[in-house]
Coordinates of N, CA and C in Angstrom, one line a residue:
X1 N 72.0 181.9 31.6 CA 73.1 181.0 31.8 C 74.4 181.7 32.0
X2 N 75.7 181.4 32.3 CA 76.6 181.5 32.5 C 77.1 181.0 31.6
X3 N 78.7 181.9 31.6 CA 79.9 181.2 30.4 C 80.4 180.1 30.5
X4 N 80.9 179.3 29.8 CA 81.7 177.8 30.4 C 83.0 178.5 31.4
X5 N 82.7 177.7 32.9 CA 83.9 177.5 33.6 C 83.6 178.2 34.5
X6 N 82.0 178.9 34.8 CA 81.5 179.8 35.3 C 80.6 179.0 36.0
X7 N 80.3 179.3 37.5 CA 79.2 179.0 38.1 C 79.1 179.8 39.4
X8 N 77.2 180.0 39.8 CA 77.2 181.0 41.0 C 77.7 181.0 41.7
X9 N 78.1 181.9 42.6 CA 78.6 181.8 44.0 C 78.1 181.5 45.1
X10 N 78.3 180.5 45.7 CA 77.5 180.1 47.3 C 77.3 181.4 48.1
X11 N 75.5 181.4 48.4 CA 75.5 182.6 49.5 C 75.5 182.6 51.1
X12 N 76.9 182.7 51.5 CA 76.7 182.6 53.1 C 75.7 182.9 53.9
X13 N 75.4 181.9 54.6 CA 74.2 181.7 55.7 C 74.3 181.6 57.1
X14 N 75.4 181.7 57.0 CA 75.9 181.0 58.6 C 76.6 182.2 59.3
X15 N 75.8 182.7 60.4 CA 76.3 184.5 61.3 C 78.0 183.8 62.5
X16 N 78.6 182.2 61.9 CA 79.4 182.3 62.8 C 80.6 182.0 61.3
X17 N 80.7 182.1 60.4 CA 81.7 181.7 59.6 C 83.1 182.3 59.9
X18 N 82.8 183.9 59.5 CA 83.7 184.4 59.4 C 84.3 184.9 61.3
X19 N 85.5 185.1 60.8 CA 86.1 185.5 61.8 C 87.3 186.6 61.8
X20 N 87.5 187.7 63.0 CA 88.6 188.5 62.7 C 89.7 188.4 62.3
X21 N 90.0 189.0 61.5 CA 91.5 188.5 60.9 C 91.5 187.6 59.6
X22 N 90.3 187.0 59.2 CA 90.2 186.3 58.0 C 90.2 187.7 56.8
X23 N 90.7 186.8 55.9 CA 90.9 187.3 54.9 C 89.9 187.4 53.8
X24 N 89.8 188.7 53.4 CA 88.6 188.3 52.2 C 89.0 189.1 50.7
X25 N 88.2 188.4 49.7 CA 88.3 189.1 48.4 C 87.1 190.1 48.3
X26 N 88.0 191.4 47.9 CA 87.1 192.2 47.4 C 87.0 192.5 46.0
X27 N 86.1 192.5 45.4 CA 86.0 193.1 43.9 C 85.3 194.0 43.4
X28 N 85.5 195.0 42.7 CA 84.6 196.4 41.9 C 85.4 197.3 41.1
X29 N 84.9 198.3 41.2 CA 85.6 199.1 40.0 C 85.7 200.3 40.5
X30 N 85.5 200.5 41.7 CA 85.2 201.6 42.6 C 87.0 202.7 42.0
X31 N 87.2 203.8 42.8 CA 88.7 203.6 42.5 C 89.8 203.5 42.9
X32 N 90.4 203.6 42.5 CA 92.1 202.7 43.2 C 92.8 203.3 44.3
X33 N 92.9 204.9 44.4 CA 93.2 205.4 45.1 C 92.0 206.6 45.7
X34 N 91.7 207.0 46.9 CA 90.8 207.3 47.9 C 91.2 209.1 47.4
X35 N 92.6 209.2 48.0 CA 93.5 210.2 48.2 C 93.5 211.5 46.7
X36 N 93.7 210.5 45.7 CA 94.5 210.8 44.5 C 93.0 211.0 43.6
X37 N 92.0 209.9 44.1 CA 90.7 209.8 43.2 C 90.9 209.5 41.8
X38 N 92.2 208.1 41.9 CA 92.4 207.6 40.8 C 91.3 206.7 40.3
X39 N 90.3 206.9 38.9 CA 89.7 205.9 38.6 C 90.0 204.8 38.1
X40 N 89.3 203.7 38.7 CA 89.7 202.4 37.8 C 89.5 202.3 36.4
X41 N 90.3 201.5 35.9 CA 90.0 201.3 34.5 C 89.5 199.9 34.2
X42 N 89.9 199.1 34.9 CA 89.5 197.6 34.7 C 88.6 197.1 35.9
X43 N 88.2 195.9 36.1 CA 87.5 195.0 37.4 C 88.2 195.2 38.2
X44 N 88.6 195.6 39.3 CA 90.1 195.3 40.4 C 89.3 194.5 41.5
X45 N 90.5 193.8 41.8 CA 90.7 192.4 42.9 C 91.5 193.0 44.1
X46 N 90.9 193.0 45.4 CA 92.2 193.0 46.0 C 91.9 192.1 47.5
X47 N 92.5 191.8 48.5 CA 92.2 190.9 49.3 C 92.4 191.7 50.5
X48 N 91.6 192.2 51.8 CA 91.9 192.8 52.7 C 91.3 191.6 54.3
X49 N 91.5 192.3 55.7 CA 91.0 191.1 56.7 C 90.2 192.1 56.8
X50 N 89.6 191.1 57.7 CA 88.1 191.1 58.7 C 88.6 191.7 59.8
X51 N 87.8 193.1 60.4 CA 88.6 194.1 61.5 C 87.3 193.7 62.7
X52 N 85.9 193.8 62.1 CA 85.1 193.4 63.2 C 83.7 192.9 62.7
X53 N 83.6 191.3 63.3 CA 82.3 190.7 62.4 C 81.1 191.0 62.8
X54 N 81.4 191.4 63.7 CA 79.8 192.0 63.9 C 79.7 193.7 65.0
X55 N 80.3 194.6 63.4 CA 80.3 196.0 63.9 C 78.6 196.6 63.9
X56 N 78.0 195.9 63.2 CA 76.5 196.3 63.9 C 75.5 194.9 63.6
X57 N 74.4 194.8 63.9 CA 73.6 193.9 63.8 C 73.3 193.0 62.5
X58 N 73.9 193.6 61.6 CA 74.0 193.3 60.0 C 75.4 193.6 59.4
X59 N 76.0 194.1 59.5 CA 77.4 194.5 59.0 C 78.6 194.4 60.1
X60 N 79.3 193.8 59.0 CA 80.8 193.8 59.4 C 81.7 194.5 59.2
X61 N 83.2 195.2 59.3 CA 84.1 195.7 59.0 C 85.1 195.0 58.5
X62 N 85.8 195.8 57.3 CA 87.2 195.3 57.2 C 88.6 196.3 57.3
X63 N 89.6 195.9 57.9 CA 90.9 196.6 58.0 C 91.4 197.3 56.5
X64 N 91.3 199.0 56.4 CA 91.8 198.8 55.2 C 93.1 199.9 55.1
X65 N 93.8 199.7 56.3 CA 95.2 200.5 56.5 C 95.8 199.6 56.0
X66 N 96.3 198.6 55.5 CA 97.7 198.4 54.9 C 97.1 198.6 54.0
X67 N 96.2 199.7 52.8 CA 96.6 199.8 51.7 C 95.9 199.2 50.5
X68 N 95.0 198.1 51.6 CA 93.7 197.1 50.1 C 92.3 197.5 50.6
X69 N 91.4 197.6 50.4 CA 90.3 197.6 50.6 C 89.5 198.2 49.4
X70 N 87.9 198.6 49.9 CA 86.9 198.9 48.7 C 87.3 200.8 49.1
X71 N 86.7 201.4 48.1 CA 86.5 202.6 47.5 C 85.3 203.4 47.1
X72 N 85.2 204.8 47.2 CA 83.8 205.2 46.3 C 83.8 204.7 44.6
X73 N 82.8 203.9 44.5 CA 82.7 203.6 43.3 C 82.3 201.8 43.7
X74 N 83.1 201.3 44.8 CA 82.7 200.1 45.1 C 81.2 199.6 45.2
X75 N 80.6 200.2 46.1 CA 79.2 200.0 46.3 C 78.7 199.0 45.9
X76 N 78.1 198.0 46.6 CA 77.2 196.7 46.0 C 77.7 196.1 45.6
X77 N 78.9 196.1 45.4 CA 80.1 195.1 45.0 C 80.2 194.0 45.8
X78 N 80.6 192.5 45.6 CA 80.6 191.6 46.6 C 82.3 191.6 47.5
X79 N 82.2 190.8 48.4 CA 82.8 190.7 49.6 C 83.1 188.8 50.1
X80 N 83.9 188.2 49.1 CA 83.8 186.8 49.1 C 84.8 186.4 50.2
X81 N 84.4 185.0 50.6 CA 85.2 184.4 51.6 C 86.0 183.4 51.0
X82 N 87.4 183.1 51.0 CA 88.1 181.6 50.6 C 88.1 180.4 51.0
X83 N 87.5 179.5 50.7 CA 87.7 178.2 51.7 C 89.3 177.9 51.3
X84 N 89.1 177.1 51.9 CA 90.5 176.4 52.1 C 91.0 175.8 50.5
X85 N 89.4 175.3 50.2 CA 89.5 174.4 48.6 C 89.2 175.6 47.5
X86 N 89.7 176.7 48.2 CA 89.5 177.7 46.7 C 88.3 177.8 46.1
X87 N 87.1 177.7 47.3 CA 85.9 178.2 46.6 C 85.5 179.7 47.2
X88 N 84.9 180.6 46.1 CA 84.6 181.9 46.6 C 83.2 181.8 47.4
X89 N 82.7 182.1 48.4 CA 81.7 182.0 49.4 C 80.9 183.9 49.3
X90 N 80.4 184.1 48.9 CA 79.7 185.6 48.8 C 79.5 185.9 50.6
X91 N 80.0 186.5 51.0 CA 79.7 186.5 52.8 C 79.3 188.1 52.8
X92 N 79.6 189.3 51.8 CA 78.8 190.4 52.1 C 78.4 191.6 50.6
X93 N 78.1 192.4 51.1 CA 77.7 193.6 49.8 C 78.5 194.9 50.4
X94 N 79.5 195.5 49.5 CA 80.2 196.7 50.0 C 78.9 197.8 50.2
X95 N 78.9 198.6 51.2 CA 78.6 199.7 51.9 C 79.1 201.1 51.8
X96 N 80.3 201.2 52.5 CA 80.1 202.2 52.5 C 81.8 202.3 53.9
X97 N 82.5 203.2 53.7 CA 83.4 203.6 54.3 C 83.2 203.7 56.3
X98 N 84.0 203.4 57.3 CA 84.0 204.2 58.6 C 85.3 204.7 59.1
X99 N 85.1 205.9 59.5 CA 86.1 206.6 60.5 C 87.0 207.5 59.6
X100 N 86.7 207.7 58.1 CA 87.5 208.2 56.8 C 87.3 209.4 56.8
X101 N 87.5 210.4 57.8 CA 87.5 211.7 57.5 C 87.4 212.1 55.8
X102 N 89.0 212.0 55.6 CA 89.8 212.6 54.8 C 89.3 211.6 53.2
X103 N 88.5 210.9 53.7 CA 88.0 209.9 52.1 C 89.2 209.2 51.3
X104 N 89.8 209.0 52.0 CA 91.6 208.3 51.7 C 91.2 206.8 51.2
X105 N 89.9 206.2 52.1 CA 89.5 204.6 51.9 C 90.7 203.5 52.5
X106 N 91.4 204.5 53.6 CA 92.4 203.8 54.4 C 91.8 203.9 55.8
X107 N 90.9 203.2 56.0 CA 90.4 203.0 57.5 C 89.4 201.5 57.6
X108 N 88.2 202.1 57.9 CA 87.8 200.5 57.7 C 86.6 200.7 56.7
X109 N 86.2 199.8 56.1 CA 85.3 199.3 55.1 C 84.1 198.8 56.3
X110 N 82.9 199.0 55.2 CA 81.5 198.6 55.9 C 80.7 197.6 55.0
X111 N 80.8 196.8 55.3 CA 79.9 195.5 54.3 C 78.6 195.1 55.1
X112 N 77.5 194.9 54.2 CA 76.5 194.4 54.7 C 76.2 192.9 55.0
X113 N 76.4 192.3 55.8 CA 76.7 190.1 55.9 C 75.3 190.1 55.0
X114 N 75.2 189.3 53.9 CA 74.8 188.0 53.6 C 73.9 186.9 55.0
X115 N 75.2 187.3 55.6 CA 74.4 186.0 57.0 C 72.9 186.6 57.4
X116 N 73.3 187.4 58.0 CA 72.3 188.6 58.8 C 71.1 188.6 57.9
X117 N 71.2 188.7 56.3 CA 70.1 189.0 55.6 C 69.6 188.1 54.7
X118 N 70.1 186.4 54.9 CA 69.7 185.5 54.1 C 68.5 184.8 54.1
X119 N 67.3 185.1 54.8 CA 66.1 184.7 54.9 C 65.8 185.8 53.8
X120 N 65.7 187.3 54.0 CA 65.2 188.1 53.2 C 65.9 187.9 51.8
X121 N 67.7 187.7 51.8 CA 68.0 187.3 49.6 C 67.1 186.4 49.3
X122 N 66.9 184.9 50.1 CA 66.2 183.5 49.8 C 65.0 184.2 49.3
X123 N 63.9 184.9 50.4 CA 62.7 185.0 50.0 C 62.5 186.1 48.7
X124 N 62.9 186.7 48.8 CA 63.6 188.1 47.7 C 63.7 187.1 46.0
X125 N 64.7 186.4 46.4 CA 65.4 186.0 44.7 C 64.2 185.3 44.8
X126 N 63.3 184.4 45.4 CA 61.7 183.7 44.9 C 60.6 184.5 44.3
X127 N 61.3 185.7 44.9 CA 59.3 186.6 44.7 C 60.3 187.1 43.5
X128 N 61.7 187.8 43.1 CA 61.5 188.2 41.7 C 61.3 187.3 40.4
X129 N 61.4 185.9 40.8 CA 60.7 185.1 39.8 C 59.5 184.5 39.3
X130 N 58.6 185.5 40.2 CA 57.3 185.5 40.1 C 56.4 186.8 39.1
X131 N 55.6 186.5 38.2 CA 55.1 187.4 37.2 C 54.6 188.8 38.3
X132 N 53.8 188.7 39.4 CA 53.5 189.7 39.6 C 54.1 190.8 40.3
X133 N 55.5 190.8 40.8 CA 56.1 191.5 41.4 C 56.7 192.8 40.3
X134 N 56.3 192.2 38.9 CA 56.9 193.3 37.9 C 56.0 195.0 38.3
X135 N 57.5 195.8 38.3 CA 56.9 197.4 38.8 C 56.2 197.5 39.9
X136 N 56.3 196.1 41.0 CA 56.3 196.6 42.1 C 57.2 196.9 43.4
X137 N 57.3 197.7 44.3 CA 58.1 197.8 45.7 C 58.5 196.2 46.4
X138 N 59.7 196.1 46.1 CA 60.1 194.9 47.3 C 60.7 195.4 48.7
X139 N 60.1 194.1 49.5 CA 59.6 195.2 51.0 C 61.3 195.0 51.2
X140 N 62.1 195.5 52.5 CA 63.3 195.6 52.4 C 63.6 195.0 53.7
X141 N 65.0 194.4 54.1 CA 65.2 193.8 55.0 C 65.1 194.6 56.8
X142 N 64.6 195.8 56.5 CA 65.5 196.6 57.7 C 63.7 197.7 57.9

């Protein structure tokens, strides 16, 4: 169960939602500065856009030169979308950095969509609530 005032997040399914320049929440604990290799101390929030929704067949990019984006330490972290009514929308899973020589985490961010792999979460989150899948290999989307 969840704490009162708490409930799941909707998992994006739809490969036309998002669009460039939308804005998204990122969250983790990765660290704060790329440059400095300042570790986080708390959960950090921060909100960065969408640079390109479909930088490969599964993943998207996000803009992270002005200064917000994910970090090493992020990893697996989610990647939520806003509606309009203030609900968080889960639209990807942090990745993994592009074009960051220098490991600054000022260039673009790589997120894995949600959209691209929501037949495989659906079938996935069924078969781990099934008895026999305990200590075995789940096949992978790719």
């Amino acid at each position: 169960g969840l704490p009162d005032g708490f409930k799941p997040a909707k998992i994006n399914a739809d490969t036309e939602l998002l669009k460039t320049g939308d804005k998204l929440v990122l969250v983790g604990f990765g660290l704060t500065d790329g440059r400095l290799n300042t570790t986080a101390m708390v959960l950090n929030r921060t909100v960065t856009p969408i640079a390109d929704t479909h930088f490969s067949e599964t993943e998207f990019t996000t803009d992270q030169r002005l200064g917000t984006g994910a970090c090493r330490g992020d990893s697996g972290g989610p990647a939520y979308f806003l509606t309009p009514d203030d609900e968080l929308i889960l639209v990807g899973v942090t990745s993994r950095s592009h074009e960051d020589p220098s490991g600054g985490c000022d260039k673009l961010g790589v997120f894995t969509s949600t959209a691209a792999n929501s037949q495989w979460i659906l079938d996935t989150s069924i078969l781990l609530q099934s008895e026999e899948v305990i200590g075995e290999k789940i096949p992978q989307p790719f």
